[in-house]
């Protein structure tokens, strides 16, 4: 495939749990994504970027080699690859937790894994973690369904993504030892100062802010303004405007989306009226 060296080359997951949300974020950030799910590359000349749709596990390798400038992948995949790329910022989706698990009574703490066989789909990540804690083990690499490895006699323990732990329990395993990694989707690059990356990062962070906050407008007696500012401090401070009635003011502030109704209740009890909430479609903070 032909690559335009003048454009910022961005690696995007082509499938899996990260792909859909990454595509949505880029669209909300103003970029033109692919319409054909089979497309491997999409050029967006207006924004000076070109997207390359790759397996999530390969993205850190491409970006770390310098073949692509920046990419979106999981922190777990970045660390497992041992790529030269580094994390620029978290994108706050695709959360996962990595833990060890074994049959009850076999392993109770990390030191008990010394010399044992551990099945995992992330050998680089797990080996580095064990080395930092002075534990040597034999890693058995599997591409998936590592929970079955102990029952089938391939391993003594597993290291894998854990959510509720129900899948592990169904295989007769229990979680042991410390958390290996708290992972999330991240923006990565081996050359973070490359022109265009800062703009991409600001746009994506703007999407995160827009998803996490709403705009709240309300009218309030001027005498209650100081108390209302404590309820809605905004990011720096609220916007206060005069109304035709000199005894009242209009206030606008950004409020965490999850707190919306609690804040509205508190403002109403305080004496605010005409309380309106609007979504934020884009932001630069």
Backbone as CSV, one residue per row, in Angstrom:
resi,resn,N_x,N_y,N_z,CA_x,CA_y,CA_z,C_x,C_y,C_z
1,UNK,0.833,-1.188,0.000,0.000,0.000,0.000,0.877,1.250,0.000
2,UNK,0.466,2.248,-0.724,1.237,3.485,-0.863,0.990,4.388,0.327
3,UNK,2.038,4.975,0.885,1.927,5.819,2.064,2.346,7.239,1.717
4,UNK,1.512,8.212,2.092,1.818,9.618,1.892,2.594,10.114,3.100
5,UNK,3.890,10.413,2.910,4.744,10.805,4.019,4.374,12.151,4.609
6,UNK,3.588,12.962,3.888,3.203,14.270,4.392,2.045,14.176,5.382
7,UNK,1.317,13.095,5.344,0.177,12.930,6.237,0.594,12.226,7.529
8,UNK,-0.123,12.522,8.601,0.073,11.813,9.849,-0.522,10.419,9.692
9,UNK,0.282,9.401,9.929,-0.155,8.016,9.715,-0.610,7.424,11.044
10,UNK,-1.889,7.077,11.103,-2.522,6.652,12.353,-2.969,5.199,12.256
11,UNK,-2.545,4.380,13.207,-2.962,2.978,13.272,-4.210,2.865,14.137
12,UNK,-5.221,2.175,13.596,-6.506,2.030,14.279,-6.866,0.540,14.332
13,UNK,-7.416,0.049,15.440,-7.834,-1.359,15.498,-8.874,-1.669,14.422
14,UNK,-8.685,-2.770,13.718,-9.623,-3.123,12.634,-10.767,-4.001,13.113
15,UNK,-10.633,-4.572,14.317,-11.689,-5.418,14.855,-11.446,-5.609,16.348
16,UNK,-12.370,-6.278,16.998,-12.211,-6.522,18.415,-12.884,-5.459,19.264
17,UNK,-12.704,-5.567,20.571,-13.408,-4.705,21.508,-13.003,-3.239,21.417
18,UNK,-11.802,-2.957,20.905,-11.337,-1.571,20.813,-11.788,-0.869,19.542
19,UNK,-12.108,-1.630,18.501,-12.312,-1.060,17.171,-13.493,-0.102,17.107
20,UNK,-14.652,-0.521,17.606,-15.856,0.293,17.454,-15.746,1.619,18.194
21,UNK,-15.303,1.577,19.447,-15.200,2.806,20.226,-14.127,3.731,19.670
22,UNK,-13.008,3.168,19.205,-11.955,3.985,18.597,-12.488,4.700,17.372
23,UNK,-13.249,3.983,16.537,-13.831,4.607,15.354,-14.804,5.708,15.709
24,UNK,-15.615,5.485,16.738,-16.578,6.499,17.165,-15.861,7.746,17.679
25,UNK,-14.807,7.554,18.436,-14.070,8.701,18.973,-13.442,9.526,17.857
26,UNK,-12.856,8.850,16.888,-12.232,9.570,15.775,-13.278,10.332,14.964
27,UNK,-14.446,9.732,14.781,-15.533,10.411,14.066,-15.985,11.654,14.840
28,UNK,-16.160,11.517,16.157,-16.575,12.659,16.976,-15.486,13.727,17.026
29,UNK,-14.243,13.319,16.804,-13.135,14.277,16.796,-12.996,14.975,15.453
30,UNK,-13.873,14.636,14.493,-13.886,15.349,13.218,-13.147,14.688,12.089
31,UNK,-12.716,13.433,12.275,-11.979,12.733,11.233,-12.915,11.871,10.381
32,UNK,-12.494,11.625,9.163,-13.254,10.774,8.248,-12.724,9.355,8.337
33,UNK,-13.547,8.452,8.845,-13.137,7.069,8.986,-13.574,6.236,7.790
34,UNK,-13.421,4.940,7.919,-13.761,4.063,6.801,-15.261,3.740,6.803
35,UNK,-15.803,3.658,5.599,-17.195,3.255,5.436,-17.295,1.771,5.091
36,UNK,-16.271,1.284,4.417,-16.212,-0.126,4.063,-15.401,-0.855,5.124
37,UNK,-16.015,-1.778,5.894,-15.276,-2.452,6.959,-14.110,-3.297,6.461
38,UNK,-14.041,-3.520,5.135,-12.931,-4.290,4.579,-11.754,-3.416,4.174
39,UNK,-11.944,-2.102,4.196,-10.872,-1.187,3.782,-9.694,-1.260,4.751
40,UNK,-8.491,-1.299,4.206,-7.284,-1.366,5.030,-6.705,0.013,5.320
41,UNK,-6.949,0.981,4.427,-6.461,2.341,4.622,-7.539,3.332,4.191
42,UNK,-7.541,4.479,4.834,-8.451,5.567,4.469,-7.688,6.875,4.603
43,UNK,-7.650,7.664,3.534,-6.997,8.966,3.574,-8.014,10.036,3.930
44,UNK,-7.600,10.975,4.764,-8.432,12.119,5.161,-7.618,13.387,4.913
45,UNK,-7.520,13.819,3.645,-6.672,14.956,3.295,-7.034,16.240,4.015
46,UNK,-8.313,16.449,4.260,-8.736,17.687,4.921,-8.081,17.846,6.287
47,UNK,-7.920,16.724,6.991,-7.314,16.776,8.316,-5.838,16.376,8.308
48,UNK,-5.298,16.079,7.100,-3.881,15.757,6.990,-3.480,14.454,7.634
49,UNK,-4.397,13.463,7.606,-4.085,12.181,8.226,-4.446,11.046,7.284
50,UNK,-3.871,9.879,7.549,-4.214,8.657,6.838,-4.324,7.539,7.866
51,UNK,-5.429,6.808,7.817,-5.687,5.744,8.781,-5.297,4.387,8.212
52,UNK,-4.704,3.551,9.060,-4.327,2.195,8.698,-5.014,1.251,9.696
53,UNK,-5.863,0.385,9.177,-6.651,-0.506,10.025,-5.925,-1.843,10.172
54,UNK,-5.515,-2.129,11.413,-4.633,-3.261,11.682,-5.151,-4.081,12.867
55,UNK,-4.645,-5.303,12.982,-4.941,-6.106,14.161,-4.433,-5.359,15.392
56,UNK,-5.256,-5.257,16.435,-4.840,-4.517,17.630,-3.488,-4.964,18.181
57,UNK,-3.215,-6.260,18.116,-1.958,-6.780,18.659,-0.750,-6.323,17.838
58,UNK,-0.947,-5.950,16.572,0.170,-5.555,15.706,0.466,-4.063,15.753
59,UNK,-0.464,-3.284,16.285,-0.343,-1.822,16.193,0.911,-1.309,16.892
60,UNK,1.205,-1.793,18.095,2.385,-1.304,18.813,3.667,-1.593,18.044
61,UNK,3.715,-2.723,17.339,4.904,-3.077,16.560,5.097,-2.109,15.401
62,UNK,4.022,-1.826,14.658,4.113,-0.889,13.540,4.499,0.512,14.012
63,UNK,3.870,0.967,15.082,4.161,2.310,15.580,5.561,2.367,16.178
64,UNK,5.948,1.336,16.915,7.274,1.323,17.522,8.399,1.308,16.510
65,UNK,8.146,0.696,15.349,9.174,0.641,14.305,9.306,1.954,13.550
66,UNK,8.325,2.857,13.711,8.342,4.110,12.969,7.638,4.041,11.638
67,UNK,7.112,2.845,11.287,6.381,2.718,10.025,5.113,3.557,10.050
68,UNK,4.492,3.666,11.220,3.326,4.519,11.422,3.628,5.473,12.571
69,UNK,3.003,6.648,12.540,3.376,7.711,13.472,2.753,7.570,14.847
70,UNK,1.514,7.109,14.895,0.764,7.103,16.144,-0.317,6.036,16.023
71,UNK,-0.793,5.532,17.150,-1.805,4.492,17.063,-2.665,4.419,18.307
72,UNK,-3.779,3.720,18.163,-4.677,3.451,19.279,-4.660,1.946,19.532
73,UNK,-4.319,1.559,20.748,-4.300,0.140,21.102,-4.489,0.016,22.599
74,UNK,-4.425,-1.197,23.127,-4.546,-1.389,24.564,-3.209,-1.257,25.253
75,UNK,-3.226,-0.761,26.480,-1.985,-0.677,27.258,-1.376,-2.064,27.424
76,UNK,-2.223,-3.072,27.586,-1.731,-4.438,27.723,-0.984,-4.894,26.483
77,UNK,-1.528,-4.578,25.307,-0.880,-4.975,24.058,0.424,-4.215,23.835
78,UNK,0.447,-2.949,24.232,1.673,-2.157,24.118,2.785,-2.762,24.972
79,UNK,2.487,-3.051,26.231,3.512,-3.589,27.125,3.920,-5.001,26.731
80,UNK,2.957,-5.788,26.271,3.274,-7.160,25.881,4.191,-7.195,24.661
81,UNK,4.050,-6.211,23.772,4.852,-6.176,22.540,6.304,-5.794,22.794
82,UNK,6.558,-5.118,23.931,7.886,-4.581,24.237,8.368,-3.657,23.126
83,UNK,7.432,-2.959,22.551,7.706,-2.038,21.448,8.429,-0.792,21.945
84,UNK,9.081,-0.091,21.009,9.731,1.181,21.334,8.729,2.304,21.487
85,UNK,7.464,2.056,21.126,6.426,3.074,21.277,6.116,3.283,22.759
86,UNK,5.663,4.477,23.089,5.298,4.793,24.470,3.876,5.338,24.518
87,UNK,3.286,5.247,25.684,1.928,5.747,25.891,1.929,7.266,25.973
88,UNK,1.101,7.908,25.156,0.969,9.365,25.200,-0.134,9.774,26.158
89,UNK,-1.277,9.111,26.046,-2.395,9.435,26.929,-3.396,8.290,26.955
90,UNK,-4.140,8.218,28.046,-5.204,7.228,28.172,-6.446,7.735,27.447
91,UNK,-7.209,6.800,26.861,-8.421,7.164,26.135,-9.685,6.703,26.867
92,UNK,-9.526,6.124,28.027,-10.647,5.858,28.934,-11.739,4.959,28.355
93,UNK,-11.346,3.937,27.617,-12.292,2.891,27.230,-11.513,1.587,27.078
94,UNK,-12.229,0.484,26.928,-11.558,-0.807,26.818,-10.847,-1.211,28.092
95,UNK,-11.464,-0.945,29.242,-10.826,-1.245,30.523,-10.759,-2.761,30.769
96,UNK,-9.663,-3.198,31.335,-9.511,-4.612,31.695,-8.492,-4.743,32.817
97,UNK,-8.637,-5.820,33.585,-7.736,-6.088,34.706,-7.111,-7.466,34.523
98,UNK,-5.789,-7.553,34.668,-5.065,-8.819,34.508,-4.700,-9.371,35.881
99,UNK,-5.020,-10.666,36.077,-4.727,-11.329,37.350,-4.214,-12.747,37.111
100,UNK,-3.594,-13.302,38.134,-3.233,-14.713,38.131,-4.393,-15.513,38.725
101,UNK,-4.514,-16.781,38.306,-5.529,-17.667,38.872,-4.999,-19.092,38.877
102,UNK,-5.431,-19.855,39.859,-4.999,-21.256,39.981,-6.061,-22.022,40.758
103,UNK,-5.906,-23.336,40.819,-6.831,-24.141,41.600,-6.672,-23.816,43.082
104,UNK,-7.756,-23.856,43.848,-7.676,-23.544,45.283,-6.657,-24.426,45.994
105,UNK,-5.842,-23.788,46.826,-4.860,-24.514,47.604,-3.529,-24.737,46.925
106,UNK,-3.443,-24.470,45.633,-2.189,-24.684,44.900,-1.282,-23.467,45.021
107,UNK,-1.839,-22.295,44.836,-1.088,-21.031,44.888,-1.860,-20.069,45.782
108,UNK,-1.172,-19.444,46.720,-1.836,-18.471,47.589,-1.250,-17.077,47.454
109,UNK,-0.007,-16.980,46.988,0.633,-15.683,46.808,1.583,-15.758,45.631
110,UNK,2.090,-14.606,45.231,2.923,-14.514,44.028,4.139,-15.432,44.103
111,UNK,4.782,-15.516,45.254,6.000,-16.327,45.388,5.742,-17.805,45.102
112,UNK,4.492,-18.238,45.270,4.164,-19.648,45.026,4.196,-20.017,43.547
113,UNK,4.287,-19.011,42.677,4.363,-19.275,41.235,5.783,-19.607,40.784
114,UNK,6.752,-19.515,41.680,8.139,-19.817,41.337,8.251,-21.234,40.766
115,UNK,8.829,-21.335,39.559,9.068,-22.611,38.915,7.850,-23.277,38.314
116,UNK,6.692,-22.655,38.405,5.470,-23.274,37.880,5.215,-22.871,36.430
117,UNK,4.287,-23.595,35.800,3.884,-23.284,34.429,2.679,-22.349,34.458
118,UNK,2.783,-21.234,33.713,1.704,-20.244,33.690,1.250,-20.048,32.248
119,UNK,-0.013,-20.317,31.977,-0.566,-20.124,30.635,-1.077,-18.694,30.494
120,UNK,-0.770,-18.064,29.363,-1.196,-16.689,29.135,-1.150,-16.357,27.655
121,UNK,-1.937,-15.376,27.267,-1.877,-14.840,25.904,-0.963,-13.615,25.844
122,UNK,-0.388,-13.246,26.992,0.448,-12.044,27.081,1.783,-12.390,27.747
123,UNK,2.608,-13.205,27.101,3.854,-13.661,27.737,4.830,-12.535,28.050
124,UNK,4.930,-11.541,27.173,5.849,-10.431,27.437,5.434,-9.644,28.660
125,UNK,4.161,-9.344,28.744,3.619,-8.591,29.877,3.817,-9.357,31.182
126,UNK,3.487,-10.643,31.180,3.572,-11.444,32.399,5.028,-11.679,32.801
127,UNK,5.894,-11.961,31.829,7.306,-12.197,32.147,7.938,-10.959,32.777
128,UNK,7.652,-9.788,32.220,8.213,-8.556,32.778,7.709,-8.326,34.205
129,UNK,6.420,-8.629,34.439,5.866,-8.460,35.782,6.558,-9.403,36.766
130,UNK,6.715,-10.663,36.379,7.361,-11.637,37.262,8.811,-11.262,37.547
131,UNK,9.517,-10.800,36.524,10.912,-10.405,36.719,11.041,-9.253,37.714
132,UNK,10.114,-8.300,37.640,10.152,-7.166,38.572,9.955,-7.628,40.014
133,UNK,9.295,-8.778,40.178,9.024,-9.283,41.530,9.900,-10.484,41.894
134,UNK,10.928,-10.750,41.078,11.890,-11.793,41.404,11.360,-13.203,41.331
135,UNK,10.377,-13.436,40.450,9.793,-14.766,40.300,10.133,-15.301,38.912
136,UNK,10.600,-16.552,38.855,10.897,-17.204,37.579,9.885,-18.323,37.357
137,UNK,9.245,-18.314,36.192,8.238,-19.329,35.875,8.345,-19.700,34.406
138,UNK,7.752,-20.819,34.053,7.695,-21.253,32.657,6.383,-20.771,32.059
139,UNK,6.480,-19.913,31.038,5.277,-19.358,30.429,4.835,-20.209,29.255
140,UNK,3.550,-20.517,29.227,2.947,-21.290,28.150,2.064,-20.339,27.361
141,UNK,2.469,-20.030,26.131,1.712,-19.063,25.344,0.528,-19.736,24.650
142,UNK,-0.652,-19.168,24.859,-1.877,-19.611,24.195,-2.554,-18.385,23.589
143,UNK,-3.269,-18.589,22.491,-3.925,-17.467,21.829,-5.276,-17.116,22.440
144,UNK,-5.845,-18.000,23.220,-7.129,-17.711,23.839,-7.577,-18.860,24.707
145,UNK,-8.665,-18.631,25.460,-9.249,-19.651,26.335,-8.209,-20.253,27.266
146,UNK,-7.409,-19.406,27.895,-6.361,-19.913,28.782,-6.944,-20.539,30.049
147,UNK,-8.214,-20.253,30.364,-8.827,-20.788,31.584,-8.830,-22.309,31.600
148,UNK,-8.838,-22.930,30.420,-8.890,-24.389,30.341,-7.521,-25.035,30.526
149,UNK,-6.470,-24.262,30.533,-5.116,-24.809,30.520,-4.802,-25.642,31.756
150,UNK,-5.306,-25.213,32.914,-5.007,-25.960,34.142,-5.746,-27.295,34.135
151,UNK,-7.025,-27.261,33.803,-7.815,-28.497,33.787,-7.263,-29.504,32.784
152,UNK,-6.717,-29.012,31.675,-6.184,-29.907,30.644,-4.733,-30.302,30.911
153,UNK,-4.158,-29.820,32.003,-2.816,-30.230,32.388,-1.689,-29.519,31.682
154,UNK,-1.997,-28.435,30.966,-0.973,-27.693,30.234,-0.225,-26.730,31.150
155,UNK,-0.886,-26.271,32.216,-0.283,-25.268,33.092,-0.740,-25.491,34.530
156,UNK,-0.003,-24.877,35.460,-0.359,-24.922,36.879,-1.178,-23.701,37.289
157,UNK,-1.089,-22.637,36.480,-1.805,-21.398,36.762,-2.001,-20.659,35.447
158,UNK,-2.837,-19.632,35.479,-3.065,-18.818,34.282,-2.918,-17.351,34.652
159,UNK,-2.667,-16.529,33.648,-2.638,-15.076,33.803,-3.470,-14.504,32.671
160,UNK,-4.573,-13.848,33.042,-5.510,-13.438,32.001,-6.350,-12.257,32.470
161,UNK,-7.160,-11.758,31.539,-8.092,-10.681,31.856,-9.185,-11.227,32.768
162,UNK,-9.508,-10.457,33.807,-10.548,-10.861,34.756,-11.555,-9.728,34.877
163,UNK,-12.830,-10.060,34.769,-13.868,-9.060,35.029,-14.570,-9.437,36.324
164,UNK,-15.538,-10.342,36.253,-16.223,-10.789,37.468,-15.574,-12.017,38.085
165,UNK,-14.760,-12.736,37.309,-14.142,-13.958,37.795,-15.001,-15.194,37.600
166,UNK,-16.189,-15.021,37.020,-17.106,-16.156,36.859,-16.554,-17.211,35.896
167,UNK,-15.875,-16.768,34.826,-15.300,-17.720,33.873,-14.232,-18.572,34.532
168,UNK,-13.411,-17.945,35.373,-12.367,-18.687,36.083,-12.984,-19.680,37.053
169,UNK,-13.986,-19.240,37.794,-14.618,-20.133,38.769,-15.263,-21.342,38.083
170,UNK,-15.806,-21.110,36.878,-16.424,-22.220,36.138,-15.398,-23.289,35.782
171,UNK,-14.116,-22.913,35.728,-13.048,-23.862,35.439,-12.335,-24.329,36.708
172,UNK,-12.927,-24.038,37.865,-12.351,-24.485,39.124,-11.154,-23.682,39.571
173,UNK,-11.044,-22.417,39.132,-9.896,-21.576,39.475,-10.316,-20.439,40.391
174,UNK,-9.356,-19.911,41.137,-9.600,-18.737,41.960,-8.477,-17.721,41.727
175,UNK,-8.801,-16.454,41.868,-7.822,-15.388,41.662,-6.818,-15.387,42.804
176,UNK,-5.539,-15.255,42.460,-4.477,-15.246,43.471,-3.469,-14.141,43.147
177,UNK,-2.749,-13.714,44.160,-1.678,-12.750,43.951,-2.168,-11.354,43.610
178,UNK,-1.238,-10.451,43.329,-1.574,-9.056,43.059,-2.098,-8.840,41.647
179,UNK,-2.629,-7.640,41.414,-3.046,-7.242,40.071,-1.807,-7.104,39.196
180,UNK,-1.849,-7.721,38.031,-0.727,-7.624,37.093,-0.748,-6.277,36.386
181,UNK,-1.947,-5.876,35.915,-2.061,-4.628,35.162,-3.511,-4.183,35.109
182,UNK,-3.725,-2.876,35.240,-5.008,-2.255,34.931,-4.842,-1.630,33.551
183,UNK,-5.523,-2.191,32.563,-5.323,-1.745,31.190,-6.492,-0.904,30.700
184,UNK,-6.232,-0.124,29.677,-7.248,0.670,29.001,-6.725,1.000,27.615
185,UNK,-7.570,1.531,26.761,-7.099,1.975,25.442,-6.206,3.197,25.618
186,UNK,-5.139,3.251,24.826,-4.189,4.354,24.938,-3.760,4.826,23.550
187,UNK,-3.314,6.065,23.507,-2.707,6.634,22.304,-1.211,6.460,22.447
188,UNK,-0.551,5.882,21.432,0.879,5.573,21.544,1.650,6.140,20.360
189,UNK,2.938,6.363,20.579,3.821,6.810,19.502,5.270,6.592,19.912
190,UNK,6.137,6.425,18.929,7.582,6.366,19.180,8.214,7.727,18.930
191,UNK,7.428,8.656,18.406,7.907,10.010,18.111,6.803,10.999,18.468
192,UNK,6.524,11.179,19.755,5.383,11.987,20.195,5.436,13.450,19.788
193,UNK,6.626,13.960,19.396,6.741,15.358,18.971,6.463,15.536,17.482
194,UNK,6.130,14.465,16.798,5.848,14.533,15.372,4.688,15.498,15.128
195,UNK,4.823,16.462,14.174,3.746,17.407,13.896,2.428,16.690,13.593
196,UNK,1.374,17.175,14.186,0.053,16.602,13.975,-0.430,15.742,15.124
197,UNK,0.489,15.147,15.891,0.086,14.275,16.985,-0.573,15.079,18.100
198,UNK,-0.047,16.278,18.385,-0.640,17.100,19.449,-2.082,17.469,19.111
199,UNK,-2.336,17.747,17.824,-3.705,18.081,17.407,-4.623,16.878,17.583
200,UNK,-4.160,15.703,17.173,-4.940,14.488,17.352,-5.225,14.250,18.834
201,UNK,-4.219,14.423,19.668,-4.395,14.199,21.096,-5.409,15.176,21.687
202,UNK,-5.321,16.462,21.305,-6.274,17.453,21.814,-7.696,17.116,21.387
203,UNK,-7.850,16.675,20.140,-9.189,16.335,19.654,-9.775,15.161,20.422
204,UNK,-8.971,14.133,20.641,-9.463,12.965,21.357,-9.764,13.296,22.815
205,UNK,-8.934,14.113,23.434,-9.211,14.525,24.804,-10.477,15.380,24.851
206,UNK,-10.713,16.157,23.785,-11.939,16.933,23.707,-13.173,16.054,23.663
207,UNK,-13.061,14.925,22.961,-14.165,13.957,22.916,-14.417,13.391,24.310
208,UNK,-13.343,13.076,25.032,-13.489,12.529,26.382,-14.181,13.527,27.301
209,UNK,-13.785,14.793,27.199,-14.424,15.828,28.017,-15.897,15.957,27.661
210,UNK,-16.194,15.945,26.364,-17.578,16.077,25.919,-18.432,14.922,26.420
211,UNK,-17.837,13.758,26.549,-18.589,12.592,27.038,-18.771,12.617,28.550
212,UNK,-17.867,13.278,29.232,-17.880,13.245,30.696,-18.626,14.411,31.326
213,UNK,-18.877,15.468,30.539,-19.495,16.670,31.100,-20.722,17.092,30.303
214,UNK,-21.562,17.904,30.943,-22.678,18.589,30.282,-22.579,20.066,30.639
215,UNK,-23.283,20.898,29.870,-23.400,22.316,30.204,-24.684,22.527,30.981
216,UNK,-24.593,23.210,32.098,-25.776,23.500,32.901,-25.973,25.009,32.983
217,UNK,-27.175,25.457,32.616,-27.559,26.869,32.700,-28.681,27.016,33.716
218,UNK,-28.636,28.078,34.494,-29.729,28.333,35.432,-29.750,29.812,35.827
219,UNK,-30.919,30.239,36.277,-31.099,31.601,36.802,-31.128,31.536,38.323
220,UNK,-30.607,32.604,38.952,-30.419,32.557,40.396,-30.454,33.966,40.988
221,UNK,-31.070,34.131,42.166,-30.948,35.429,42.845,-29.476,35.766,43.085
222,UNK,-29.112,37.006,42.811,-27.706,37.398,42.913,-27.143,37.130,44.311
223,UNK,-27.961,37.233,45.327,-27.483,37.038,46.702,-27.051,35.604,46.978
224,UNK,-27.482,34.666,46.121,-27.143,33.260,46.323,-25.986,32.801,45.443
225,UNK,-25.378,33.739,44.722,-24.369,33.371,43.735,-23.175,32.655,44.351
226,UNK,-22.689,33.141,45.464,-21.503,32.523,46.069,-21.781,31.075,46.461
227,UNK,-22.963,30.798,46.992,-23.309,29.427,47.376,-23.501,28.547,46.137
228,UNK,-24.053,29.123,45.078,-24.260,28.357,43.846,-22.930,28.010,43.189
229,UNK,-21.956,28.911,43.280,-20.644,28.634,42.692,-19.968,27.454,43.378
230,UNK,-20.266,27.232,44.638,-19.718,26.074,45.333,-20.329,24.781,44.812
231,UNK,-21.560,24.851,44.308,-22.240,23.681,43.765,-21.775,23.413,42.338
232,UNK,-21.603,24.466,41.546,-21.172,24.337,40.144,-19.939,25.204,39.910
233,UNK,-18.760,24.754,40.369,-17.550,25.560,40.201,-17.036,25.604,38.768
234,UNK,-17.520,24.680,37.900,-17.002,24.619,36.540,-15.570,24.115,36.524
235,UNK,-14.923,24.185,35.373,-13.533,23.748,35.285,-12.580,24.792,35.836
236,UNK,-12.867,26.070,35.554,-12.091,27.157,36.133,-12.991,28.001,37.028
237,UNK,-14.075,28.491,36.453,-15.113,29.187,37.207,-16.330,29.292,36.301
238,UNK,-17.527,29.417,36.875,-18.719,29.501,36.037,-18.803,30.850,35.320
239,UNK,-19.577,30.868,34.228,-19.871,32.116,33.518,-21.113,32.726,34.149
240,UNK,-21.034,33.989,34.534,-22.151,34.682,35.179,-22.539,35.882,34.323
241,UNK,-23.821,35.970,33.960,-24.317,37.059,33.115,-25.462,37.777,33.818
242,UNK,-25.544,39.072,33.564,-26.627,39.869,34.155,-27.941,39.597,33.438
243,UNK,-29.044,39.663,34.161,-30.379,39.557,33.581,-31.062,40.915,33.632
244,UNK,-32.203,41.014,32.967,-32.948,42.282,32.968,-33.323,42.681,34.389
245,UNK,-33.657,41.703,35.200,-33.914,41.953,36.615,-32.573,42.041,37.324
246,UNK,-32.192,43.191,37.866,-30.863,43.352,38.463,-30.622,42.470,39.669
247,UNK,-31.682,41.901,40.241,-31.522,41.048,41.418,-31.211,39.593,41.054
248,UNK,-31.248,39.278,39.754,-31.012,37.908,39.303,-29.844,37.851,38.330
249,UNK,-29.194,36.686,38.260,-28.116,36.463,37.304,-28.346,35.119,36.604
250,UNK,-27.742,34.973,35.425,-27.738,33.701,34.699,-26.360,33.081,34.856
251,UNK,-26.339,31.779,35.149,-25.074,31.078,35.399,-24.948,29.915,34.426
252,UNK,-23.754,29.719,33.900,-23.463,28.563,33.038,-22.181,27.922,33.529
253,UNK,-22.192,26.586,33.630,-20.999,25.871,34.097,-21.004,24.452,33.547
254,UNK,-19.807,23.884,33.393,-19.682,22.475,33.034,-19.823,21.641,34.296
255,UNK,-20.623,20.570,34.170,-20.916,19.706,35.317,-20.663,18.259,34.898
256,UNK,-20.052,17.438,35.759,-19.884,16.022,35.417,-21.220,15.379,35.066
257,UNK,-21.250,14.677,33.949,-22.502,14.097,33.459,-23.171,13.203,34.509
258,UNK,-22.381,12.418,35.217,-22.952,11.487,36.186,-23.569,12.186,37.397
259,UNK,-23.221,13.461,37.605,-23.734,14.208,38.752,-24.904,15.109,38.386
260,UNK,-25.359,15.060,37.137,-26.326,16.029,36.630,-27.549,16.189,37.520
261,UNK,-28.241,15.110,37.795,-29.503,15.232,38.536,-29.293,15.629,39.986
262,UNK,-28.221,15.171,40.604,-27.930,15.583,41.976,-27.664,17.085,42.041
263,UNK,-26.918,17.597,41.063,-26.619,19.031,41.038,-27.887,19.836,40.786
264,UNK,-28.731,19.360,39.873,-29.997,20.065,39.616,-30.857,20.118,40.880
265,UNK,-30.930,19.008,41.612,-31.707,18.990,42.853,-31.167,20.006,43.855
266,UNK,-29.827,20.038,43.982,-29.212,20.934,44.955,-29.427,22.392,44.579
267,UNK,-29.311,22.693,43.287,-29.523,24.066,42.829,-30.966,24.503,43.040
268,UNK,-31.900,23.605,42.760,-33.316,23.958,42.927,-33.619,24.229,44.397
269,UNK,-33.103,23.394,45.286,-33.309,23.610,46.717,-32.691,24.929,47.167
270,UNK,-31.589,25.304,46.525,-30.924,26.554,46.864,-31.741,27.765,46.436
271,UNK,-32.514,27.622,45.346,-33.306,28.752,44.854,-33.121,29.034,43.383
272,UNK,-32.345,28.217,42.685,-32.159,28.412,41.247,-33.410,27.974,40.496
273,UNK,-33.664,28.607,39.364,-34.808,28.263,38.532,-34.369,28.248,37.064
274,UNK,-35.236,27.745,36.196,-34.934,27.632,34.761,-33.620,26.879,34.550
275,UNK,-33.495,25.737,35.207,-32.270,24.940,35.136,-32.322,24.086,33.870
276,UNK,-31.383,24.284,32.982,-31.344,23.592,31.700,-30.016,22.852,31.553
277,UNK,-30.077,21.687,30.913,-28.869,20.886,30.686,-28.720,20.630,29.189
278,UNK,-27.517,20.844,28.666,-27.234,20.646,27.245,-26.023,19.745,27.090
279,UNK,-26.059,18.830,26.104,-24.884,17.994,25.851,-23.756,18.808,25.226
280,UNK,-22.542,18.329,25.379,-21.369,18.957,24.761,-20.919,18.056,23.633
281,UNK,-20.855,18.556,22.408,-20.489,17.730,21.273,-18.988,17.727,21.015
282,UNK,-18.303,18.773,21.428,-16.853,18.842,21.267,-16.322,19.843,22.275
283,UNK,-15.050,19.697,22.614,-14.463,20.599,23.624,-12.962,20.666,23.431
284,UNK,-12.373,21.760,23.853,-10.929,21.920,23.979,-10.694,22.524,25.352
285,UNK,-9.956,21.831,26.162,-9.742,22.286,27.532,-8.312,22.801,27.695
